[in-house]
Structure formats: structure tokens, C-alpha cells
Short mmCIF file of C-alpha atoms and ligand atoms in Angstrom, two decimals:
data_model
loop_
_atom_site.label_atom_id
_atom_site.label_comp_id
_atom_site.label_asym_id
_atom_site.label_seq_id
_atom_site.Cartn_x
_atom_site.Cartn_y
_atom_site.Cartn_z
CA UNK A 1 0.00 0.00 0.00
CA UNK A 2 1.31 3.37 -0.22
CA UNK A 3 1.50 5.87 2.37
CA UNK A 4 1.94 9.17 3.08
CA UNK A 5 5.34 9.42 4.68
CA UNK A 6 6.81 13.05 5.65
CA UNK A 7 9.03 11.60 8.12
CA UNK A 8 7.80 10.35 10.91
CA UNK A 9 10.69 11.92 13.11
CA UNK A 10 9.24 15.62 13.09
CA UNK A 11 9.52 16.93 16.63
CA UNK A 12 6.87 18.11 18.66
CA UNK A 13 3.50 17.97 16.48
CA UNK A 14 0.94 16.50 18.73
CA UNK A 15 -0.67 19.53 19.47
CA UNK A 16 -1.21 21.04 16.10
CA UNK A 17 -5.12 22.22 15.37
CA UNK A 18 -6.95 19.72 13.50
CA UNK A 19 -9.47 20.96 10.62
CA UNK A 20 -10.91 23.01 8.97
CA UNK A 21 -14.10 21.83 7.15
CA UNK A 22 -16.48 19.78 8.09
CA UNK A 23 -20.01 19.97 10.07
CA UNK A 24 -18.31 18.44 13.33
CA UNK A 25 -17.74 21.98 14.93
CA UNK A 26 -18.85 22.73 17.94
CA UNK A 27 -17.03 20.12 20.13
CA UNK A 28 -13.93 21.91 18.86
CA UNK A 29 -15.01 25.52 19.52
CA UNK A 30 -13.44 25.92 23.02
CA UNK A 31 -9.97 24.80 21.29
CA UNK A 32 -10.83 27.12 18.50
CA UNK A 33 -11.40 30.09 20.63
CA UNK A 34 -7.56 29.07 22.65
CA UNK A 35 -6.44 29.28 19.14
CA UNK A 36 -8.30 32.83 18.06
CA UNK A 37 -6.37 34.40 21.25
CA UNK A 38 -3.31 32.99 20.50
CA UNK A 39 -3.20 34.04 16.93
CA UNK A 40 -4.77 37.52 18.30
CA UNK A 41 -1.76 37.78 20.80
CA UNK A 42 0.80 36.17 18.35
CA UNK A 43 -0.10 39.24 15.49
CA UNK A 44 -0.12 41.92 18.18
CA UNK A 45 3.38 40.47 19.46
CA UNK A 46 5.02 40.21 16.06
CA UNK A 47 3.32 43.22 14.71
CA UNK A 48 3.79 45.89 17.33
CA UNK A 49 6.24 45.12 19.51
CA UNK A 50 6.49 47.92 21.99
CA UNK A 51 4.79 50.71 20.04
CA UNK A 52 1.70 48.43 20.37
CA UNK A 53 -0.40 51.03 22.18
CA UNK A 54 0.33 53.77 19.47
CA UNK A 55 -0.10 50.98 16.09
CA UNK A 56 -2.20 48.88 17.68
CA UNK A 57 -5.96 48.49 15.56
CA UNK A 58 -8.79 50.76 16.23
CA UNK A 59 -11.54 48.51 15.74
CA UNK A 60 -11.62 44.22 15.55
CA UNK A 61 -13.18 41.67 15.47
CA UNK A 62 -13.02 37.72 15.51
CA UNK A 63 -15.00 34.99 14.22
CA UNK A 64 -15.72 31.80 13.18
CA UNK A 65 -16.32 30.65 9.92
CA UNK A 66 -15.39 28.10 7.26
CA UNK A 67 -13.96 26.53 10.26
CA UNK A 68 -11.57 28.50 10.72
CA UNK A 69 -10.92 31.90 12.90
CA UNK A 70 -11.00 34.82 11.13
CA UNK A 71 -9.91 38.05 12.55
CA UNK A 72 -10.11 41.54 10.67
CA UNK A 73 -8.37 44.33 11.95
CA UNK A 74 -8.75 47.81 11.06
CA UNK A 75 -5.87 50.23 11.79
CA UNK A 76 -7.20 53.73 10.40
CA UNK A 77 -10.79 53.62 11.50
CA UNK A 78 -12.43 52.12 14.41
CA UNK A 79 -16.02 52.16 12.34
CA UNK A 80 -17.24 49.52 13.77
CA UNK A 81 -19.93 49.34 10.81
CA UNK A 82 -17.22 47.67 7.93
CA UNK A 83 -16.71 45.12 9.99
CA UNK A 84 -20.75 44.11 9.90
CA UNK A 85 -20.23 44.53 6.28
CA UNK A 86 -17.15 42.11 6.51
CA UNK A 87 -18.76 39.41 8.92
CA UNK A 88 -22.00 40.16 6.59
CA UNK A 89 -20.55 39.09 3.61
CA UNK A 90 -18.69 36.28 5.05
CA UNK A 91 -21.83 33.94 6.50
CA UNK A 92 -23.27 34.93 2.74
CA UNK A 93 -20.10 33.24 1.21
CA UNK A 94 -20.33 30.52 4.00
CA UNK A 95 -23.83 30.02 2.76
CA UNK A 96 -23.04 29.56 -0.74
CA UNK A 97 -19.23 27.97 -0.91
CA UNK A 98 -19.56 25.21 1.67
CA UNK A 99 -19.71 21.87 0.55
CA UNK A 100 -21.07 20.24 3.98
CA UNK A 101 -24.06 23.09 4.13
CA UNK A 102 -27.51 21.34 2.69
CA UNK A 103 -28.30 23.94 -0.21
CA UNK A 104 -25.28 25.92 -0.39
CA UNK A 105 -24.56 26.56 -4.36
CA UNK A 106 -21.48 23.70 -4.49
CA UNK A 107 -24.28 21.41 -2.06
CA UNK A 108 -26.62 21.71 -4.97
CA UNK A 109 -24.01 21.12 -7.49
CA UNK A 110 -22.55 18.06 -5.90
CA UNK A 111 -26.12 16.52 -5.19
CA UNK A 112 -27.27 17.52 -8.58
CA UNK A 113 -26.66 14.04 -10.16
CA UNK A 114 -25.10 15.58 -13.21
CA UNK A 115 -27.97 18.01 -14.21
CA UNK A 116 -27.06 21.63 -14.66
CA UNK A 117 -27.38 23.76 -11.51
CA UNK A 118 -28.10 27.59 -11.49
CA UNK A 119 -26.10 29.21 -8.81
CA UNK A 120 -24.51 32.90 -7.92
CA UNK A 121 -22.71 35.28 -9.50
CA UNK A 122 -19.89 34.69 -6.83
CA UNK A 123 -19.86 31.26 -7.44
CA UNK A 124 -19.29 31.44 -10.91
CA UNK A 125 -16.66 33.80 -10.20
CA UNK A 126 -14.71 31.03 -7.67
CA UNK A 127 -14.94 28.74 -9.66
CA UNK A 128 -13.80 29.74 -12.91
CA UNK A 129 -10.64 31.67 -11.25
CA UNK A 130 -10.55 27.86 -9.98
CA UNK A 131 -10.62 26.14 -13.20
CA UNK A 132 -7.80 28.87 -14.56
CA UNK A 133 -5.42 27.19 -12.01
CA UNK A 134 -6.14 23.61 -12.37
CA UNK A 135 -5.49 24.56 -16.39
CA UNK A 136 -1.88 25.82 -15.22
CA UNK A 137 -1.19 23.43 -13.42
CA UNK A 138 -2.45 20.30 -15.49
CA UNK A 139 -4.20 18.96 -12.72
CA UNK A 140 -2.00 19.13 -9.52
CA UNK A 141 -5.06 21.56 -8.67
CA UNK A 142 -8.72 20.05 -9.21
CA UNK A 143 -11.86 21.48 -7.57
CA UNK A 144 -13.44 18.09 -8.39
CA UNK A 145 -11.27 16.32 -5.67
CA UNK A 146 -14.70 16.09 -3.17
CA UNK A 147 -14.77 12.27 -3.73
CA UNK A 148 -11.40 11.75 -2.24
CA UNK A 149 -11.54 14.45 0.21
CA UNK A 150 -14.61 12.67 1.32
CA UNK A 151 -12.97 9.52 1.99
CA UNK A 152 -10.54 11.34 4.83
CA UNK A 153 -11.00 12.64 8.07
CA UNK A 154 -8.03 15.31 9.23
CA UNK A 155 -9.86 16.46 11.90
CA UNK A 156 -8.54 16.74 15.44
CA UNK A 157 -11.11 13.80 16.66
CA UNK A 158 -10.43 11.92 13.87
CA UNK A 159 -10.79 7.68 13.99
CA UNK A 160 -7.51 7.98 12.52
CA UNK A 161 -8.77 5.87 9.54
CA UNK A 162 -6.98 5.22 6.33
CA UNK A 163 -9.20 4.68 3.29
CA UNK A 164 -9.48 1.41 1.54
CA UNK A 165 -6.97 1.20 -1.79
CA UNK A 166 -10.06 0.28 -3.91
CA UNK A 167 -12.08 3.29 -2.55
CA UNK A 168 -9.63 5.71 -3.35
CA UNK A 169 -9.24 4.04 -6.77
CA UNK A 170 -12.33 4.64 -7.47
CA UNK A 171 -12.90 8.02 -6.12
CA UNK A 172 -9.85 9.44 -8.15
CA UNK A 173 -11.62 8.12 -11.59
CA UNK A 174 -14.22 10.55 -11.02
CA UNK A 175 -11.86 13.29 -10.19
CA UNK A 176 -11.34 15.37 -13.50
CA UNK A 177 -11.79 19.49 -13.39
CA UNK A 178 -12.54 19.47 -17.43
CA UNK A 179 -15.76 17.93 -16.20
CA UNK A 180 -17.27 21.04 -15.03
CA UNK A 181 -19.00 23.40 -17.52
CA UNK A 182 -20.28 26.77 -16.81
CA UNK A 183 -22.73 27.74 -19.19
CA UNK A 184 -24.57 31.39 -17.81
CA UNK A 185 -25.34 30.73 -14.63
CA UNK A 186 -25.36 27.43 -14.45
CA UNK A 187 -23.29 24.78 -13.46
CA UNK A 188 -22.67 20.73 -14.72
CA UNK A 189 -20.63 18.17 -13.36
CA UNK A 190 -20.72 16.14 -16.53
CA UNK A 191 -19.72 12.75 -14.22
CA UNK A 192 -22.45 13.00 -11.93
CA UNK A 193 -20.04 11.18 -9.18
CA UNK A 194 -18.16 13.89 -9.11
CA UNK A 195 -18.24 16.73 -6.49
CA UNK A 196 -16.01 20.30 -5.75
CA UNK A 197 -14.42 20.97 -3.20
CA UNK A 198 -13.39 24.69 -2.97
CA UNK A 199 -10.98 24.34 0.46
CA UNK A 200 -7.60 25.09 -2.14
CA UNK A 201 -8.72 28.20 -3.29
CA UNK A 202 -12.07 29.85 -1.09
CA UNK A 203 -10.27 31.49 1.89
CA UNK A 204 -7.94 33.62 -0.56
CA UNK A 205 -11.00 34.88 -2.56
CA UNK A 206 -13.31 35.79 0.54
CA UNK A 207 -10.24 37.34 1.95
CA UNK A 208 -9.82 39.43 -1.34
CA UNK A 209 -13.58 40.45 -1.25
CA UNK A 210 -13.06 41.72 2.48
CA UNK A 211 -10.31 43.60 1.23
CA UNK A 212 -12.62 45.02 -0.89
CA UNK A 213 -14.88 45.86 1.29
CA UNK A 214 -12.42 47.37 3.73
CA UNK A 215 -11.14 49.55 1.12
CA UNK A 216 -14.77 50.81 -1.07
CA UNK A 217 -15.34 51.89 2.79
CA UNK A 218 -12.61 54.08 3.43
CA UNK A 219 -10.21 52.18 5.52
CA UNK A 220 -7.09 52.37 3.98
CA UNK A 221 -4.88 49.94 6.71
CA UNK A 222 -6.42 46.58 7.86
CA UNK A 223 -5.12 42.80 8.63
CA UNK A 224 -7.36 40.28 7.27
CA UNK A 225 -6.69 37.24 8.81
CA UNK A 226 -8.19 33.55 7.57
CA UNK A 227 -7.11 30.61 9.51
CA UNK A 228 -2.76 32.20 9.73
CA UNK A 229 -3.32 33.69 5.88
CA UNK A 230 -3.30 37.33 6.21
CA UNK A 231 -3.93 39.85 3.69
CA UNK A 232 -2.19 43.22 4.31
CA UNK A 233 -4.61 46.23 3.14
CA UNK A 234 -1.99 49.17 2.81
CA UNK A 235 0.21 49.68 5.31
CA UNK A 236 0.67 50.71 8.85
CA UNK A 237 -0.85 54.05 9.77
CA UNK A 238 2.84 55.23 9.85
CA UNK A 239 3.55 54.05 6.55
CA UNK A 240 5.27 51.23 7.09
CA UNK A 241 5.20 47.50 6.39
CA UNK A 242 2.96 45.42 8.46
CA UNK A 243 4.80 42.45 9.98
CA UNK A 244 3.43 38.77 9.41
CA UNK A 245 4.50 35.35 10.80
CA UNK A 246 4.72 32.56 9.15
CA UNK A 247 4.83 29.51 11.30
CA UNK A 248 7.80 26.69 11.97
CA UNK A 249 6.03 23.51 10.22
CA UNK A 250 5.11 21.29 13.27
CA UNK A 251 6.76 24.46 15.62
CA UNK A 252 6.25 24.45 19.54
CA UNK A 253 3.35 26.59 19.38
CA UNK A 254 1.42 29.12 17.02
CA UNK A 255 4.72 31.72 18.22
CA UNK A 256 7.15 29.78 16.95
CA UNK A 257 7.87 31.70 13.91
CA UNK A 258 10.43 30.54 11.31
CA UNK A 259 10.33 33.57 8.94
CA UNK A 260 8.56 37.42 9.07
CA UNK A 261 7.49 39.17 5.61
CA UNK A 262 6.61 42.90 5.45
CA UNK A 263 3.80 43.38 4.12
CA UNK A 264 1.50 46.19 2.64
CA UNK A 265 -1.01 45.33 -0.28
CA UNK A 266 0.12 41.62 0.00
CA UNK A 267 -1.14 38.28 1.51
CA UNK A 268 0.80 35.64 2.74
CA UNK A 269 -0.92 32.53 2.54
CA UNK A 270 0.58 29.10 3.54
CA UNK A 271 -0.26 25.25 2.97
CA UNK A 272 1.44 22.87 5.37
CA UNK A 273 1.07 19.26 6.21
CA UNK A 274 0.85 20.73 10.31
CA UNK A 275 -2.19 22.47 9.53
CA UNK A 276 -4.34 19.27 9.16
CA UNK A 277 -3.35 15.70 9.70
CA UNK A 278 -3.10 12.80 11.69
CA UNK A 279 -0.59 10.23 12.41
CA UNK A 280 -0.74 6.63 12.27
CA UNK A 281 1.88 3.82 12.99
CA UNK A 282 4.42 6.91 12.67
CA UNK A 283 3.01 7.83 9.43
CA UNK A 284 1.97 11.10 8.90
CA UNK A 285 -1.39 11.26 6.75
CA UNK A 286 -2.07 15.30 5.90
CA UNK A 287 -5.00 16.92 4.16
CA UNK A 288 -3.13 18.19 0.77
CA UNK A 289 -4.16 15.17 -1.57
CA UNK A 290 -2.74 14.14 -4.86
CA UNK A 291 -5.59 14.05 -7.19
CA UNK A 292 -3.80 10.96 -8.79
CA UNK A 293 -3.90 8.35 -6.19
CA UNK A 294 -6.10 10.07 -3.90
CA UNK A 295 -3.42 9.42 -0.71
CA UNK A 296 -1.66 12.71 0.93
CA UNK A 297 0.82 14.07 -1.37
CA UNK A 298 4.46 12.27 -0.51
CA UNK A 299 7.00 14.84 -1.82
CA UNK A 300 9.04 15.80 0.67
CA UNK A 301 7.82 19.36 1.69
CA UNK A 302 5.73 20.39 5.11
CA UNK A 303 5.32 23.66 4.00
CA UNK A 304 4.69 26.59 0.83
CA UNK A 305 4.02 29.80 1.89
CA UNK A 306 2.89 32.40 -1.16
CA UNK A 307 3.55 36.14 -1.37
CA UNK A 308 1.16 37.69 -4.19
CA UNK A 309 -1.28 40.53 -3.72
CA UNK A 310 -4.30 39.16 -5.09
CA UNK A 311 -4.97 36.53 -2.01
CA UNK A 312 -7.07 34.21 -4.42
CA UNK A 313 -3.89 33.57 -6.82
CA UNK A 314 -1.96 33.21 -3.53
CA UNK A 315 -4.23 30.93 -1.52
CA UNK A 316 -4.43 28.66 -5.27
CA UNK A 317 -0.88 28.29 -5.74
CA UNK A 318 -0.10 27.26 -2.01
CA UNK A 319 -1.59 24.16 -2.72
CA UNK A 320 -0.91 24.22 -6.28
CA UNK A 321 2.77 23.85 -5.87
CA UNK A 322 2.75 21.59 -2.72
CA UNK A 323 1.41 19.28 -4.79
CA UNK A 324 3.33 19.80 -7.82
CA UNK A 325 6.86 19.71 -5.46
CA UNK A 326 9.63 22.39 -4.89
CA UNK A 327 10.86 22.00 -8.52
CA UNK A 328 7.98 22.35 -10.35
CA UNK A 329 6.11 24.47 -8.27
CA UNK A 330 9.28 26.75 -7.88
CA UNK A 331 9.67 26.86 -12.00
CA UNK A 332 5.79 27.87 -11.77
CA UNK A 333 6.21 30.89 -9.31
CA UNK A 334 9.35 32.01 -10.98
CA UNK A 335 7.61 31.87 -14.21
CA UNK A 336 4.61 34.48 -12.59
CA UNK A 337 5.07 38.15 -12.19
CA UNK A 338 5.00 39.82 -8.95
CA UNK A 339 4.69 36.02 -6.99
CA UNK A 340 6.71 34.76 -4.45
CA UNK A 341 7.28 31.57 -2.59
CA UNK A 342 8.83 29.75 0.23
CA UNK A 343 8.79 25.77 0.61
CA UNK A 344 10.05 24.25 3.88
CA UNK A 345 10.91 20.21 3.22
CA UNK A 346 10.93 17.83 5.86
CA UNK A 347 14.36 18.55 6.92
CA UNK A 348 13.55 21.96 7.52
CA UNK A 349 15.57 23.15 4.96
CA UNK A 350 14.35 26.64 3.51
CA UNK A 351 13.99 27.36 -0.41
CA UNK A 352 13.11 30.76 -1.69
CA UNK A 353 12.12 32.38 -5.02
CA UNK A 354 14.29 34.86 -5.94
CA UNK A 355 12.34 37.71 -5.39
CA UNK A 356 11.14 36.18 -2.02
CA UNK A 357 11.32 38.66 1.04
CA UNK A 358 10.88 36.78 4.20
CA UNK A 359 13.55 37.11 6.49
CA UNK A 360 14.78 34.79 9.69
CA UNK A 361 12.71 35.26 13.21
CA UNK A 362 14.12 36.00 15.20
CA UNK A 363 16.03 38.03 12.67
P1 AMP B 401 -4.97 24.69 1.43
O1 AMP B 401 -5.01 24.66 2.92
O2 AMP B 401 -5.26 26.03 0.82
O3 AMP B 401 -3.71 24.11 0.89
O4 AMP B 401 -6.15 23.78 0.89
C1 AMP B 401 -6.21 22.43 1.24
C2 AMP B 401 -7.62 21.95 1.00
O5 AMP B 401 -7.87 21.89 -0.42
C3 AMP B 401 -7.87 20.54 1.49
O6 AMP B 401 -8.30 20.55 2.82
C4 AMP B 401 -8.93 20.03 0.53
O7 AMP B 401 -10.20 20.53 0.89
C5 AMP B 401 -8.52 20.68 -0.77
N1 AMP B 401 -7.54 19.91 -1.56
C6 AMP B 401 -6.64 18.99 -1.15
N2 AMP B 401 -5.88 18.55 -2.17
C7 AMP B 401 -6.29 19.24 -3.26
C8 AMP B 401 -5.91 19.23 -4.64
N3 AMP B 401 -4.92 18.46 -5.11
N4 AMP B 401 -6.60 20.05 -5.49
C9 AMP B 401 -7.61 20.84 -5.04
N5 AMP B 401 -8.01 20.89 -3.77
C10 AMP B 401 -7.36 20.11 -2.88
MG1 MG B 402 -4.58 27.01 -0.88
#
């Protein structure tokens, strides 16, 4: 059988948050909330440092969607008002993107049984910036991965089960992006087996339409923060960069830092193996899947963190090129304008793009 193996000698991972996606929330909400303060405490450390009280945001706020904490942060205004307007929009694209809520647009698609389904204008939108990168990448990205992702469970309760050989077989024969067609509004999975799955890609867009909203309301500095990926909106009030974290694969805690970017129009979005997974029999089995054989991508990296400042190209390509592997994936970032990566392997070694502009922590 084949397995997932990305070393089973990685140091100190048993606390690492479990997932992101499914309906099994609530049981994990009082972790979750441990988890929004540290990541609140972690930006304001790494962010501020002692001239906290004069940077520090004017208004924010911290929720919970797509099963994942989301913080925004607005450093200009303290209008309490855009963040309704943020939160707002957010259950709306909760309501339509999720593929565990009954009736949500990509519900209705993947219970459709192949007919054509008419859904939003946002949907549309998602997927077809989608579909652009699964082109790019021949594959290594495809939305119609729901069959296999189906099959796992990375949560933090998870049974811990691997999925039979023969199931995955035959949930990777109905995985094939060039089986959805968009025609107006509507949408057809032309093998009616087949299902999307959005996780690669959703958080980046929804964080580039809260930019959006952030910014069409006159805030001009903000932190929009998905889950770790955070979307800089400007800069600091004083003009300079905002700081962001990006984490040690398998670190100590959500402080242990391996690398800070400055940031101002520009998100930083990550994939690792740490962020969802479980281990078995010293086998680590992580939630970033090769659309091939359906089992956890085996390629030697933990980690790809993305610099670009549209947060939709930037949460596709983190997953993108962890599955395509640090030399195809790096020939694919250095081949886009204005993108930048990182990838961490499972020896912790550190790889950069050459415009990349993360430095050490502590520097
Ligand atoms: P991210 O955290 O952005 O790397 O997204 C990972 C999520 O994307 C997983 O939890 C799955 O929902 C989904 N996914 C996993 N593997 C793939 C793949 N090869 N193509 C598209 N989506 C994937
Ligand atoms: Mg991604």
C-alpha cells in the first residue's frame, strides 16, 4: 500500500489544530477560541512590539467561519460598521461555498446528479478563477477532488482511519476538473459522481472580497486574517510594512515563527502538512491530496508559503505547488510576475524564489 510518509521523526506535532471543514464543529469551539487568542496575541506580538499602544488596531473583530478563525483588523478607522459589512458578507459566502451546508450553491451542485445547476454570481466567479489554475497546473489543482476528500477525516477527533486502496481508486476516476461546464449561470458536473471541493482556493477569494470591502469603505490599513493567511490592506498608519509570521512547520506553538514578511497590499498565505493531519503507525497522513492516487501528497515538503497581492492567486498556488513539489512548483512561481514563494521540506531546509522577502525570526 502506499503511504503518506513526511518523516515520521518531526519533533513536537501532537498539538497542532486539526481541521478546517467539516459539520463536526462545535465540540472543537473551546480549542478554536484558545487558538483565536493565541493568533490575536501572536499578530499583536510580532506586529507591534512595543509601540503596540500607538499601532495597535482601532476597531476588531473575531470569528468563526469556514472553520476556521478569522480576525479583521482595522488600523485607520475604528467604524465599527465595515466590519458588519465584513462578517455580513462572510456567513453569505459561507452560505453559498460550503460543501457540507444542505443547499449551499457547491451542495446543490454536488447533489445535482449531473444536471445543470443555477447558482450565484460569486460562485461562478470562484470557480472559474478555480478552473484557470487547475489549467496551469495540469491537474495538480482540481476542484473536483470532493470524492477523495470525502474519503478522509483530518480532523482533530479523527478515527484515525486510512481509506481502503479500492475506494480511493475509485474516487480518483471521477476526479477530473474538465468535467465542469459553466454555461450562464449554471453549473454541470458532466460525471455526476463527481463533487467540488473549494478548500484550495475559497479562503484567498473571501479574503480578497473583504479587502474590498475594507477599502470601497474608506479604511485604507487593515489585517485580514483567515485561519494564519493574512492579507495586508496598505500599510501601517505610519507608513510602514505590516509584519506577518509565518509559522515553523510542526513548531512548539502558534509563536514559533520561522520567517517574518513585510507586508503592505500583500497576503501571505501558507499550505502545510501541520495544519491538518493525523498520524498513524508513525506515518503522517495530511490533508493536501494528490488528485492521482487520492493518498496525501508524498514529496518531501511540510510547507509553501505564497507572497502575491491578489490573495485568491496566492491561496491557489499554495496548494498548487505543494502538490506539484519544490521543482515544479518553484519553476511555476518564478515563471509568474509579482509572486513569491517559500517551501520548507521535511528537513527543515528553507527554499526561496528569488524575489522572495521573508527574512529569519528571530532576525
Ligand atoms: P490549502 O489549505 O489552501 O492548501 O487547501 C487544502 C484543501 O484543499 C484541502 O483541505 C482540501 O479541501 C482541498 N484539496 C486537497 N488537495 C487538493 C488538490 N490536489 N486540489 C484541489 N483541492 C485540494
Ligand atoms: Mg490554498
Amino acid at each position: 500500500m502506499k503511504t503518506a510518509v513526511l518523516s515520521g521523526t518531526v519533533p513536537g506535532h501532537g498539538h497542532i489544530r486539526g481541521g478546517r471543514e467539516t459539520g463536526k464543529r462545535y465540540p472543537r469551539v473551546r480549542i478554536q477560541l484558545l487558538q483565536m487568542l493565541a493568533a490575536v496575541m501572536l499578530f499583536a506580538a510580532v506586529m507591534t512590539g512595543p509601540a503596540r499602544a500607538v499601532t495597535g488596531p482601532l476597531a476588531e473583530r473575531t470569528g468563526f467561519f469556514f472553520d476556521t478563525v478569522i480576525t479583521v483588523s482595522l488600523y485607520d478607522t475604528g467604524d465599527e460598521s465595515i466590519l458588519d459589512k465584513c462578517f455580513e458578507k462572510m456567513a453569505y459566502y459561507e452560505s453559498i461555498f460550503s460543501r457540507t451546508r444542505e443547499g449551499s450553491d457547491i451542495w446543490n451542485i454536488d447533489h445535482a446528479g449531473g444536471k445543470p445547476v443555477a447558482v450565484s454570481e460569486d460562485t461562478i466567479d470562484l470557480i472559474r478563477r478555480a478552473l484557470e489554475w487547475c489549467e496551469i497546473s495540469d491537474g495538480a489543482l482540481d476542484i473536483s477532488i470532493a470524492p477523495v476528500v470525502d474519503l478522509w477525516d483530518f480532523h482533530e477527533d479523527s478515527q484515525k482511519e486510512i481509506p481502503a486502496q479500492e475506494a480511493l481508486a475509485e474516487a480518483v476516476s471521477h476526479v477530473d476538473y474538465t468535467g465542469i461546464r459553466i454555461e450562464g449561470d449554471e453549473v454541470t458536473l458532466e460525471d455526476p459522481q463527481a463533487g467540488i471541493d473549494l478548500g484550495a482556493i475559497a479562503k484567498g477569494y473571501i479574503s480578497d472580497r473583504v479587502r474590498d470591502i475594507v477599502i470601497e469603505n474608506g479604511c485604507s490599513s487593515a489585517l485580514i486574517n483567515l485561519g494564519g493567511n493574512v492579507l495586508a490592506v496598505g500599510t501601517k498608519p505610519d507608513g510602514k510594512d505590516f509584519n506577518i509570521g509565518i509559522r515553523r512547520p510542526f513548531g512548539e506553538s502558534a509563536y514559533d515563527l520561522i520567517q517574518v514578511v513585510g507586508a503592505s497590499d500583500l497576503s501571505v498565505i501558507t499550505s502545510g502538512t501541520y495544519e491538518r493531519y493525523f498520524e498513524k503507525d508513525g506515518v503522517i497522513y495530511h490533508h493536501i491530496l494528490d488528485p492521482d492516487t487520492g493518498y496525501p501528497v508524498e514529496n518531501g515538503l511540510t510547507s509553501v508559503s505564497i507572497l502575491s497581492e491578489d490573495a485568491t492567486d496566492g491561496d491557489a498556488l499554495s496548494t498548487t505547488c505543494f502538490v506539484l513539489g519544490l521543482e515544479k512548483g518553484m519553476e511555476l512561481i518564478e515563471s509568474l510576475d509579482g509572486i513569491e514563494a517559500m517551501m520548507i521540506d521535511e528537513d527543515g531546509k528553507i527554499y526561496s524564489s528569488s524575489g522572495w522577502t521573508g527574512r529569519d525570526y528571530p532576525g
